[in-house]
Amino acid sequence: MKNLVIDLRVVRNNLRAIKDRADGAEVIADLSANASGMGLLPVAQFLRDEGIRNFAISDTADAALLRSNGFVTEDLMMLRSTADPNDISELLTQNVICTAGSYDAAVAINGIAESRRMTASVQIKIDTGLGRYGFQPTETDKVAAIYRYMSSLNVVGTFTTFSSSWRSKKRTFHQLERFNSVLDRIIAMGFEPGAAHALDGAALFRYDIEHMDAIRVSTALAGRIPGKPIQGLARVGYIEAGLEEVGWYPKGHTIGAEHGFTTKAPTKIAILSVGYFHGFGVDRYIVERSLPDLIRHRRRKAYVRINGQKARVLGSVGLLHTMVDVTKVDCTVGDIALLDVDPVNVKGLPIVYR
C-alpha cells in the first residue's frame, strides 16, 4: 500500500496565510506541473471553493481539462509565451489569456484572433533576468507596437517572473526595479499596462514589497518554499507506505548499493518499497544550492515516522526501496510509515485527499 497524501486542511491554512499577506491583492493560483504535484483538477476545484477565481497554467491541455470540468467563468492565464499556431488556436478556443513574451508571439496571436474576428486577451511578459520568455526591458518599442498596430489584442496585464526570489533579496529587488521601469515607460507612452504582477510566494513572504495588483503563488500553496521555514505555512504532502519486511540483522551487516551502510550493532530493520523513483529523498532545488549547502544536505540524516516515532533511514535512499532503523520502534509488517515528500517530485503513486 503506497499513496501520496494531500491534506487539504493544510492547503486551506496556507491559502489563508497567503491572502492575509497579499492584503487585498488578487491571488492567482499557479496550477503548473499538475498543481505542483498535488493534482490539477481536485486542487483547482478546492481553490475555487475557497474563493480563487484566477488560475495560471503552463500547458494547453490543462486549459481544456479545466474548461470541460466546469471552469467556465474563471480566468485562465497561460504563463508560457508561444508563437506556435496550434497552441494559440487551442488557447483562444478555450478563452485563455495568452502571454505575449515576444514580438513574434504577439503577431501570431493577433493574426489568429483577427482571422476569427475576435479580440484576444493577452498579458505582456517582461524578462527581468530569468531568461526564458519575455520582452527585454530595452524592447519597449516592440511592446508599444502591440498597442499601436495589433488591434485584435487587448492587453489585460503585464508581469515578470523572478529568477531566484527564494535565495537572493538583492537580485529580486534589482529585477523588480527593472520591471517597474518598464511599467513606467509603458504608462509614459500613453498605454495602459493592465494588472501588474511580479511577486511569487517566496517574494511575498520573505520581503516587504509593494504587492501591485496581483500575486502569483504555486509552491506557497504546498508550504514548500525553499529555505528557512516561513511562519504561517505548513508543508503539504507525504507518502503512506506499509512496511514490507521487518527483521533483525547482525553487527557488520551491509545494506544498500554503492554507498552502502554497515551496521555497528545488531539492528532491527524495516524495508519500504518506496525510493527516489517515487520522489522520496529528492530535492528539486539541489542544483541551485551553494557548496556548503550541498555538504550539509549530504550529511543530513533522513527519517520517516512509524507509529508516531522517528526511524532513521539507513544508507542512501534506493531507486525503489528504503531501509530504516526500527530498533527502538514497536512495529511489524503492514504498519504504516509516513515519508515527507514534495508532491511535485512524486510519480507512480495514487493521490489520496484528506
CSV table of C-alpha atoms in Angstrom, one decimal:
chain,number,residue,atom,x,y,z
A,1,MET,CA,0.0,0.0,0.0
A,2,LYS,CA,1.6,3.3,-1.2
A,3,ASN,CA,-0.2,6.6,-1.5
A,4,LEU,CA,0.6,10.3,-1.8
A,5,VAL,CA,-1.5,12.1,0.8
A,6,ILE,CA,-2.6,15.7,0.3
A,7,ASP,CA,-4.1,17.2,3.4
A,8,LEU,CA,-6.5,19.9,2.0
A,9,ARG,CA,-6.9,21.3,5.5
A,10,VAL,CA,-3.2,22.3,5.4
A,11,VAL,CA,-3.7,23.8,1.9
A,12,ARG,CA,-6.6,25.8,3.2
A,13,ASN,CA,-4.5,27.2,6.1
A,14,ASN,CA,-1.7,28.1,3.7
A,15,LEU,CA,-4.1,29.9,1.4
A,16,ARG,CA,-5.4,31.9,4.3
A,17,ALA,CA,-1.8,32.9,5.2
A,18,ILE,CA,-1.3,33.9,1.5
A,19,LYS,CA,-4.4,36.0,1.4
A,20,ASP,CA,-3.5,37.7,4.7
A,21,ARG,CA,0.0,38.5,3.4
A,22,ALA,CA,-1.5,39.6,0.0
A,23,ASP,CA,-3.5,42.3,1.8
A,24,GLY,CA,-6.2,42.7,-0.8
A,25,ALA,CA,-4.2,41.9,-4.0
A,26,GLU,CA,-5.7,39.3,-6.3
A,27,VAL,CA,-4.3,35.8,-5.7
A,28,ILE,CA,-3.5,33.9,-8.9
A,29,ALA,CA,-3.1,30.2,-8.3
A,30,ASP,CA,-0.4,28.7,-10.5
A,31,LEU,CA,-1.6,25.2,-11.4
A,32,SER,CA,1.5,24.4,-13.5
A,33,ALA,CA,3.1,20.9,-13.2
A,34,ASN,CA,-0.2,19.3,-12.1
A,35,ALA,CA,-0.7,21.9,-9.4
A,36,SER,CA,2.8,21.4,-8.1
A,37,GLY,CA,2.2,17.6,-8.0
A,38,MET,CA,-0.9,17.9,-5.8
A,39,GLY,CA,-3.4,17.1,-8.6
A,40,LEU,CA,-4.6,19.8,-11.1
A,41,LEU,CA,-8.4,19.3,-11.2
A,42,PRO,CA,-9.0,18.4,-7.5
A,43,VAL,CA,-6.8,21.3,-6.3
A,44,ALA,CA,-8.4,23.7,-8.7
A,45,GLN,CA,-11.9,22.7,-7.6
A,46,PHE,CA,-10.8,23.1,-3.9
A,47,LEU,CA,-9.3,26.5,-4.5
A,48,ARG,CA,-12.4,27.7,-6.4
A,49,ASP,CA,-14.5,26.6,-3.4
A,50,GLU,CA,-12.1,28.8,-1.3
A,51,GLY,CA,-12.8,31.8,-3.4
A,52,ILE,CA,-10.0,31.8,-6.0
A,53,ARG,CA,-11.1,32.8,-9.5
A,54,ASN,CA,-7.8,33.4,-11.3
A,55,PHE,CA,-5.7,30.5,-12.4
A,56,ALA,CA,-2.4,30.2,-14.3
A,57,ILE,CA,-1.4,27.2,-16.4
A,58,SER,CA,1.6,26.2,-18.5
A,59,ASP,CA,0.1,23.6,-20.8
A,60,THR,CA,-2.7,24.0,-23.3
A,61,ALA,CA,-4.2,20.6,-22.3
A,62,ASP,CA,-4.7,21.9,-18.8
A,63,ALA,CA,-7.0,24.7,-20.2
A,64,ALA,CA,-9.1,22.1,-22.0
A,65,LEU,CA,-9.3,19.9,-18.8
A,66,LEU,CA,-10.4,22.8,-16.6
A,67,ARG,CA,-13.0,24.2,-19.1
A,68,SER,CA,-14.5,20.8,-19.7
A,69,ASN,CA,-14.9,20.3,-16.0
A,70,GLY,CA,-16.9,23.4,-15.2
A,71,PHE,CA,-14.3,26.2,-15.0
A,72,VAL,CA,-16.3,28.3,-17.5
A,73,THR,CA,-16.2,31.8,-16.0
A,74,GLU,CA,-12.9,31.7,-14.2
A,75,ASP,CA,-9.9,33.5,-15.7
A,76,LEU,CA,-7.2,31.2,-17.1
A,77,MET,CA,-3.9,32.6,-17.9
A,78,MET,CA,-1.2,30.8,-20.0
A,79,LEU,CA,2.2,31.6,-18.4
A,80,ARG,CA,4.2,30.4,-21.3
A,81,SER,CA,4.7,32.7,-24.3
A,82,THR,CA,4.3,30.8,-27.6
A,83,ALA,CA,4.1,31.6,-31.3
A,84,ASP,CA,3.0,28.1,-32.1
A,85,PRO,CA,-0.3,28.4,-34.1
A,86,ASN,CA,-1.7,25.1,-32.8
A,87,ASP,CA,-1.2,26.2,-29.2
A,88,ILE,CA,-2.6,29.6,-29.8
A,89,SER,CA,-5.6,28.3,-31.6
A,90,GLU,CA,-6.4,26.0,-28.7
A,91,LEU,CA,-5.9,28.7,-26.1
A,92,LEU,CA,-8.2,31.0,-28.0
A,93,THR,CA,-10.8,28.3,-28.3
A,94,GLN,CA,-10.7,27.8,-24.6
A,95,ASN,CA,-10.9,31.5,-23.9
A,96,VAL,CA,-7.5,31.7,-22.2
A,97,ILE,CA,-5.5,34.8,-21.6
A,98,CYS,CA,-2.4,34.4,-23.7
A,99,THR,CA,1.1,35.6,-22.8
A,100,ALA,CA,2.9,37.7,-25.4
A,101,GLY,CA,6.6,37.4,-24.5
A,102,SER,CA,8.0,38.3,-27.9
A,103,TYR,CA,7.1,40.4,-30.9
A,104,ASP,CA,6.7,37.1,-32.9
A,105,ALA,CA,4.3,35.7,-30.4
A,106,ALA,CA,2.2,38.8,-30.3
A,107,VAL,CA,2.0,38.9,-34.1
A,108,ALA,CA,0.9,35.2,-34.2
A,109,ILE,CA,-1.8,35.7,-31.6
A,110,ASN,CA,-3.1,38.8,-33.3
A,111,GLY,CA,-3.2,37.1,-36.7
A,112,ILE,CA,-5.2,34.1,-35.5
A,113,ALA,CA,-7.5,36.3,-33.4
A,114,GLU,CA,-8.1,38.5,-36.5
A,115,SER,CA,-8.8,35.5,-38.6
A,116,ARG,CA,-11.5,34.5,-36.1
A,117,ARG,CA,-12.9,38.1,-35.9
A,118,MET,CA,-12.3,38.2,-32.2
A,119,THR,CA,-10.2,40.1,-29.7
A,120,ALA,CA,-7.8,38.1,-27.7
A,121,SER,CA,-6.8,39.0,-24.2
A,122,VAL,CA,-3.1,39.0,-23.6
A,123,GLN,CA,-0.7,39.7,-20.8
A,124,ILE,CA,2.7,41.0,-21.7
A,125,LYS,CA,5.7,39.2,-20.2
A,126,ILE,CA,8.8,41.2,-19.3
A,127,ASP,CA,12.1,39.2,-18.9
A,128,THR,CA,14.0,40.8,-16.0
A,129,GLY,CA,16.5,38.0,-15.5
A,130,LEU,CA,15.0,34.6,-15.6
A,131,GLY,CA,15.8,34.4,-19.3
A,132,ARG,CA,13.1,32.0,-20.6
A,133,TYR,CA,10.3,34.1,-22.0
A,134,GLY,CA,9.6,37.8,-22.2
A,135,PHE,CA,10.5,41.1,-23.8
A,136,GLN,CA,13.8,42.6,-22.7
A,137,PRO,CA,13.4,45.8,-20.7
A,138,THR,CA,15.0,47.7,-23.6
A,139,GLU,CA,12.4,46.5,-26.0
A,140,THR,CA,9.6,48.9,-25.1
A,141,ASP,CA,9.3,49.9,-28.8
A,142,LYS,CA,8.2,46.4,-29.6
A,143,VAL,CA,5.8,46.4,-26.6
A,144,ALA,CA,4.4,49.7,-27.9
A,145,ALA,CA,3.8,48.1,-31.3
A,146,ILE,CA,1.3,45.7,-29.6
A,147,TYR,CA,-0.8,48.7,-28.6
A,148,ARG,CA,-0.4,50.7,-31.8
A,149,TYR,CA,-0.7,48.1,-34.5
A,150,MET,CA,-2.3,44.9,-33.2
A,151,SER,CA,-6.0,45.8,-33.0
A,152,SER,CA,-7.1,42.2,-32.2
A,153,LEU,CA,-5.2,42.1,-29.0
A,154,ASN,CA,-6.5,43.5,-25.7
A,155,VAL,CA,-3.7,43.9,-23.1
A,156,VAL,CA,-5.1,43.0,-19.7
A,157,GLY,CA,-1.9,42.7,-17.7
A,158,THR,CA,1.9,42.9,-17.6
A,159,PHE,CA,4.1,40.6,-15.5
A,160,THR,CA,7.5,39.3,-14.8
A,161,THR,CA,8.9,36.2,-13.1
A,162,PHE,CA,11.8,36.4,-10.6
A,163,SER,CA,14.8,34.2,-11.1
A,164,SER,CA,15.8,33.5,-7.5
A,165,SER,CA,13.4,35.2,-5.1
A,166,TRP,CA,13.8,32.4,-2.5
A,167,ARG,CA,17.6,32.9,-2.2
A,168,SER,CA,18.6,36.4,-3.3
A,169,LYS,CA,17.0,39.6,-2.0
A,170,LYS,CA,19.4,41.8,-3.9
A,171,ARG,CA,18.7,40.1,-7.2
A,172,THR,CA,15.0,40.1,-6.6
A,173,PHE,CA,14.8,43.8,-5.8
A,174,HIS,CA,17.0,44.6,-8.9
A,175,GLN,CA,14.6,42.6,-11.1
A,176,LEU,CA,11.6,44.4,-9.5
A,177,GLU,CA,13.3,47.7,-10.2
A,178,ARG,CA,13.7,46.8,-13.9
A,179,PHE,CA,10.1,45.7,-14.1
A,180,ASN,CA,8.8,48.9,-12.6
A,181,SER,CA,10.9,50.9,-15.0
A,182,VAL,CA,9.2,49.1,-17.9
A,183,LEU,CA,5.7,49.8,-16.4
A,184,ASP,CA,6.7,53.5,-16.1
A,185,ARG,CA,7.7,53.7,-19.7
A,186,ILE,CA,4.5,52.0,-20.9
A,187,ILE,CA,2.4,54.5,-19.0
A,188,ALA,CA,4.6,57.4,-20.2
A,189,MET,CA,3.9,56.3,-23.8
A,190,GLY,CA,0.2,56.7,-23.0
A,191,PHE,CA,-0.7,53.0,-22.8
A,192,GLU,CA,-2.4,51.0,-20.0
A,193,PRO,CA,-0.3,48.0,-18.8
A,194,GLY,CA,-3.3,46.4,-17.1
A,195,ALA,CA,-3.0,44.3,-14.0
A,196,ALA,CA,0.7,44.3,-13.0
A,197,HIS,CA,2.1,41.4,-11.0
A,198,ALA,CA,5.6,40.2,-10.2
A,199,LEU,CA,5.5,38.6,-6.8
A,200,ASP,CA,5.7,34.8,-6.2
A,201,GLY,CA,5.3,33.0,-2.9
A,202,ALA,CA,8.9,33.4,-1.8
A,203,ALA,CA,9.0,37.1,-2.5
A,204,LEU,CA,5.6,37.6,-0.9
A,205,PHE,CA,6.6,36.1,2.4
A,206,ARG,CA,10.4,36.8,2.6
A,207,TYR,CA,10.4,40.5,1.6
A,208,ASP,CA,8.4,43.6,2.2
A,209,ILE,CA,7.5,44.5,-1.3
A,210,GLU,CA,4.5,46.6,-2.6
A,211,HIS,CA,2.1,44.0,-3.8
A,212,MET,CA,0.9,45.6,-7.1
A,213,ASP,CA,-2.4,44.3,-8.5
A,214,ALA,CA,-2.0,40.5,-8.1
A,215,ILE,CA,0.3,37.8,-6.7
A,216,ARG,CA,1.0,34.5,-8.3
A,217,VAL,CA,1.6,31.5,-6.0
A,218,SER,CA,2.3,27.9,-6.5
A,219,THR,CA,4.8,26.3,-4.0
A,220,ALA,CA,3.4,28.5,-1.3
A,221,LEU,CA,0.1,26.6,-1.5
A,222,ALA,CA,2.0,23.4,-0.7
A,223,GLY,CA,4.0,25.2,2.0
A,224,ARG,CA,7.2,24.3,0.3
A,225,ILE,CA,9.1,27.5,-0.4
A,226,PRO,CA,12.8,26.6,-0.2
A,227,GLY,CA,15.0,27.9,2.6
A,228,LYS,CA,14.1,28.5,6.2
A,229,PRO,CA,10.5,27.7,7.3
A,230,ILE,CA,8.0,30.5,6.9
A,231,GLN,CA,5.6,31.3,9.8
A,232,GLY,CA,2.1,30.5,8.8
A,233,LEU,CA,2.9,28.0,6.1
A,234,ALA,CA,3.0,24.2,6.7
A,235,ARG,CA,4.2,21.5,4.4
A,236,VAL,CA,1.7,19.6,2.3
A,237,GLY,CA,2.5,16.1,1.0
A,238,TYR,CA,3.6,12.8,2.4
A,239,ILE,CA,3.7,9.2,1.3
A,240,GLU,CA,2.0,6.5,3.3
A,241,ALA,CA,3.7,3.1,2.8
A,242,GLY,CA,3.3,-0.2,4.5
A,243,LEU,CA,6.3,-2.0,6.0
A,244,GLU,CA,7.2,-4.8,3.6
A,245,GLU,CA,9.6,-6.7,5.9
A,246,VAL,CA,10.9,-6.3,9.4
A,247,GLY,CA,13.8,-8.2,10.9
A,248,TRP,CA,17.0,-8.3,13.0
A,249,TYR,CA,20.4,-8.1,11.3
A,250,PRO,CA,23.8,-8.8,12.9
A,251,LYS,CA,26.6,-6.4,13.5
A,252,GLY,CA,28.7,-5.9,10.4
A,253,HIS,CA,25.7,-6.5,8.0
A,254,THR,CA,26.0,-4.4,4.9
A,255,ILE,CA,22.9,-2.9,3.2
A,256,GLY,CA,22.3,-0.7,0.2
A,257,ALA,CA,24.1,-0.4,-3.2
A,258,GLU,CA,27.1,1.7,-4.0
A,259,HIS,CA,27.3,3.9,-0.9
A,260,GLY,CA,26.2,1.1,1.4
A,261,PHE,CA,25.8,1.1,5.2
A,262,THR,CA,27.3,-1.3,7.7
A,263,THR,CA,25.6,-2.0,11.0
A,264,LYS,CA,27.7,-1.3,14.0
A,265,ALA,CA,25.5,-3.4,16.3
A,266,PRO,CA,22.6,-5.8,16.0
A,267,THR,CA,19.9,-3.7,14.3
A,268,LYS,CA,16.2,-4.2,13.6
A,269,ILE,CA,15.5,-3.0,10.1
A,270,ALA,CA,12.3,-2.3,8.2
A,271,ILE,CA,12.0,-2.3,4.4
A,272,LEU,CA,9.8,0.1,2.4
A,273,SER,CA,9.1,-0.3,-1.3
A,274,VAL,CA,9.4,3.4,-1.8
A,275,GLY,CA,12.5,5.1,-3.3
A,276,TYR,CA,13.7,8.1,-5.1
A,277,PHE,CA,11.8,7.0,-8.2
A,278,HIS,CA,8.7,7.8,-6.2
A,279,GLY,CA,10.1,11.2,-5.1
A,280,PHE,CA,11.4,10.3,-1.6
A,281,GLY,CA,14.7,11.9,-0.7
A,282,VAL,CA,14.6,14.1,-3.8
A,283,ASP,CA,15.5,17.8,-3.6
A,284,ARG,CA,14.4,19.7,-6.7
A,285,TYR,CA,16.4,22.8,-5.7
A,286,ILE,CA,19.7,21.0,-5.1
A,287,VAL,CA,21.2,22.1,-8.3
A,288,GLU,CA,20.9,25.7,-7.2
A,289,ARG,CA,22.4,25.3,-3.8
A,290,SER,CA,25.9,26.6,-2.8
A,291,LEU,CA,28.7,24.1,-2.0
A,292,PRO,CA,28.3,24.5,1.8
A,293,ASP,CA,24.6,23.8,1.4
A,294,LEU,CA,25.4,20.7,-0.7
A,295,ILE,CA,27.7,19.4,2.0
A,296,ARG,CA,25.1,20.0,4.7
A,297,HIS,CA,22.5,18.3,2.6
A,298,ARG,CA,24.8,15.3,2.1
A,299,ARG,CA,25.4,14.9,5.8
A,300,ARG,CA,21.8,15.4,6.9
A,301,LYS,CA,20.1,12.3,8.1
A,302,ALA,CA,16.7,11.3,6.7
A,303,TYR,CA,13.9,10.0,8.8
A,304,VAL,CA,10.4,8.5,8.4
A,305,ARG,CA,7.7,8.2,11.0
A,306,ILE,CA,6.2,4.9,12.1
A,307,ASN,CA,3.6,4.6,14.8
A,308,GLY,CA,4.3,8.1,15.9
A,309,GLN,CA,8.1,7.5,16.3
A,310,LYS,CA,11.0,8.7,14.1
A,311,ALA,CA,13.0,6.0,12.3
A,312,ARG,CA,16.3,6.9,10.6
A,313,VAL,CA,17.0,5.9,7.0
A,314,LEU,CA,20.0,3.6,6.7
A,315,GLY,CA,22.4,4.3,3.9
A,316,SER,CA,21.1,6.0,0.8
A,317,VAL,CA,17.5,6.0,-0.4
A,318,GLY,CA,17.3,3.4,-3.2
A,319,LEU,CA,15.6,3.6,-6.6
A,320,LEU,CA,12.6,1.6,-5.4
A,321,HIS,CA,13.4,0.7,-1.7
A,322,THR,CA,14.3,2.4,1.5
A,323,MET,CA,15.6,0.7,4.7
A,324,VAL,CA,15.1,2.3,8.1
A,325,ASP,CA,16.4,1.5,11.6
A,326,VAL,CA,13.4,0.4,13.8
A,327,THR,CA,15.5,-1.0,16.6
A,328,LYS,CA,13.7,1.2,19.1
A,329,VAL,CA,10.3,1.3,17.3
A,330,ASP,CA,7.5,-1.1,18.1
A,331,CYS,CA,6.4,-2.2,14.6
A,332,THR,CA,5.6,-5.1,12.4
A,333,VAL,CA,4.9,-5.9,8.7
A,334,GLY,CA,2.0,-3.9,7.5
A,335,ASP,CA,2.4,-1.0,9.8
A,336,ILE,CA,2.3,2.4,8.0
A,337,ALA,CA,5.3,4.6,7.5
A,338,LEU,CA,4.9,8.3,6.7
A,339,LEU,CA,7.5,9.8,4.4
A,340,ASP,CA,7.8,13.6,3.9
A,341,VAL,CA,7.9,14.4,0.2
A,342,ASP,CA,7.5,17.4,-2.1
A,343,PRO,CA,4.4,16.4,-4.2
A,344,VAL,CA,6.0,17.8,-7.4
A,345,ASN,CA,8.6,15.1,-7.2
A,346,VAL,CA,6.2,12.2,-6.7
A,347,LYS,CA,5.3,9.8,-9.5
A,348,GLY,CA,3.8,6.4,-9.8
A,349,LEU,CA,1.5,6.8,-6.8
A,350,PRO,CA,-2.2,7.4,-6.4
A,351,ILE,CA,-3.2,10.6,-4.6
A,352,VAL,CA,-5.4,10.5,-1.6
A,353,TYR,CA,-7.0,13.7,-0.3
A,354,ARG,CA,-7.8,14.2,3.4
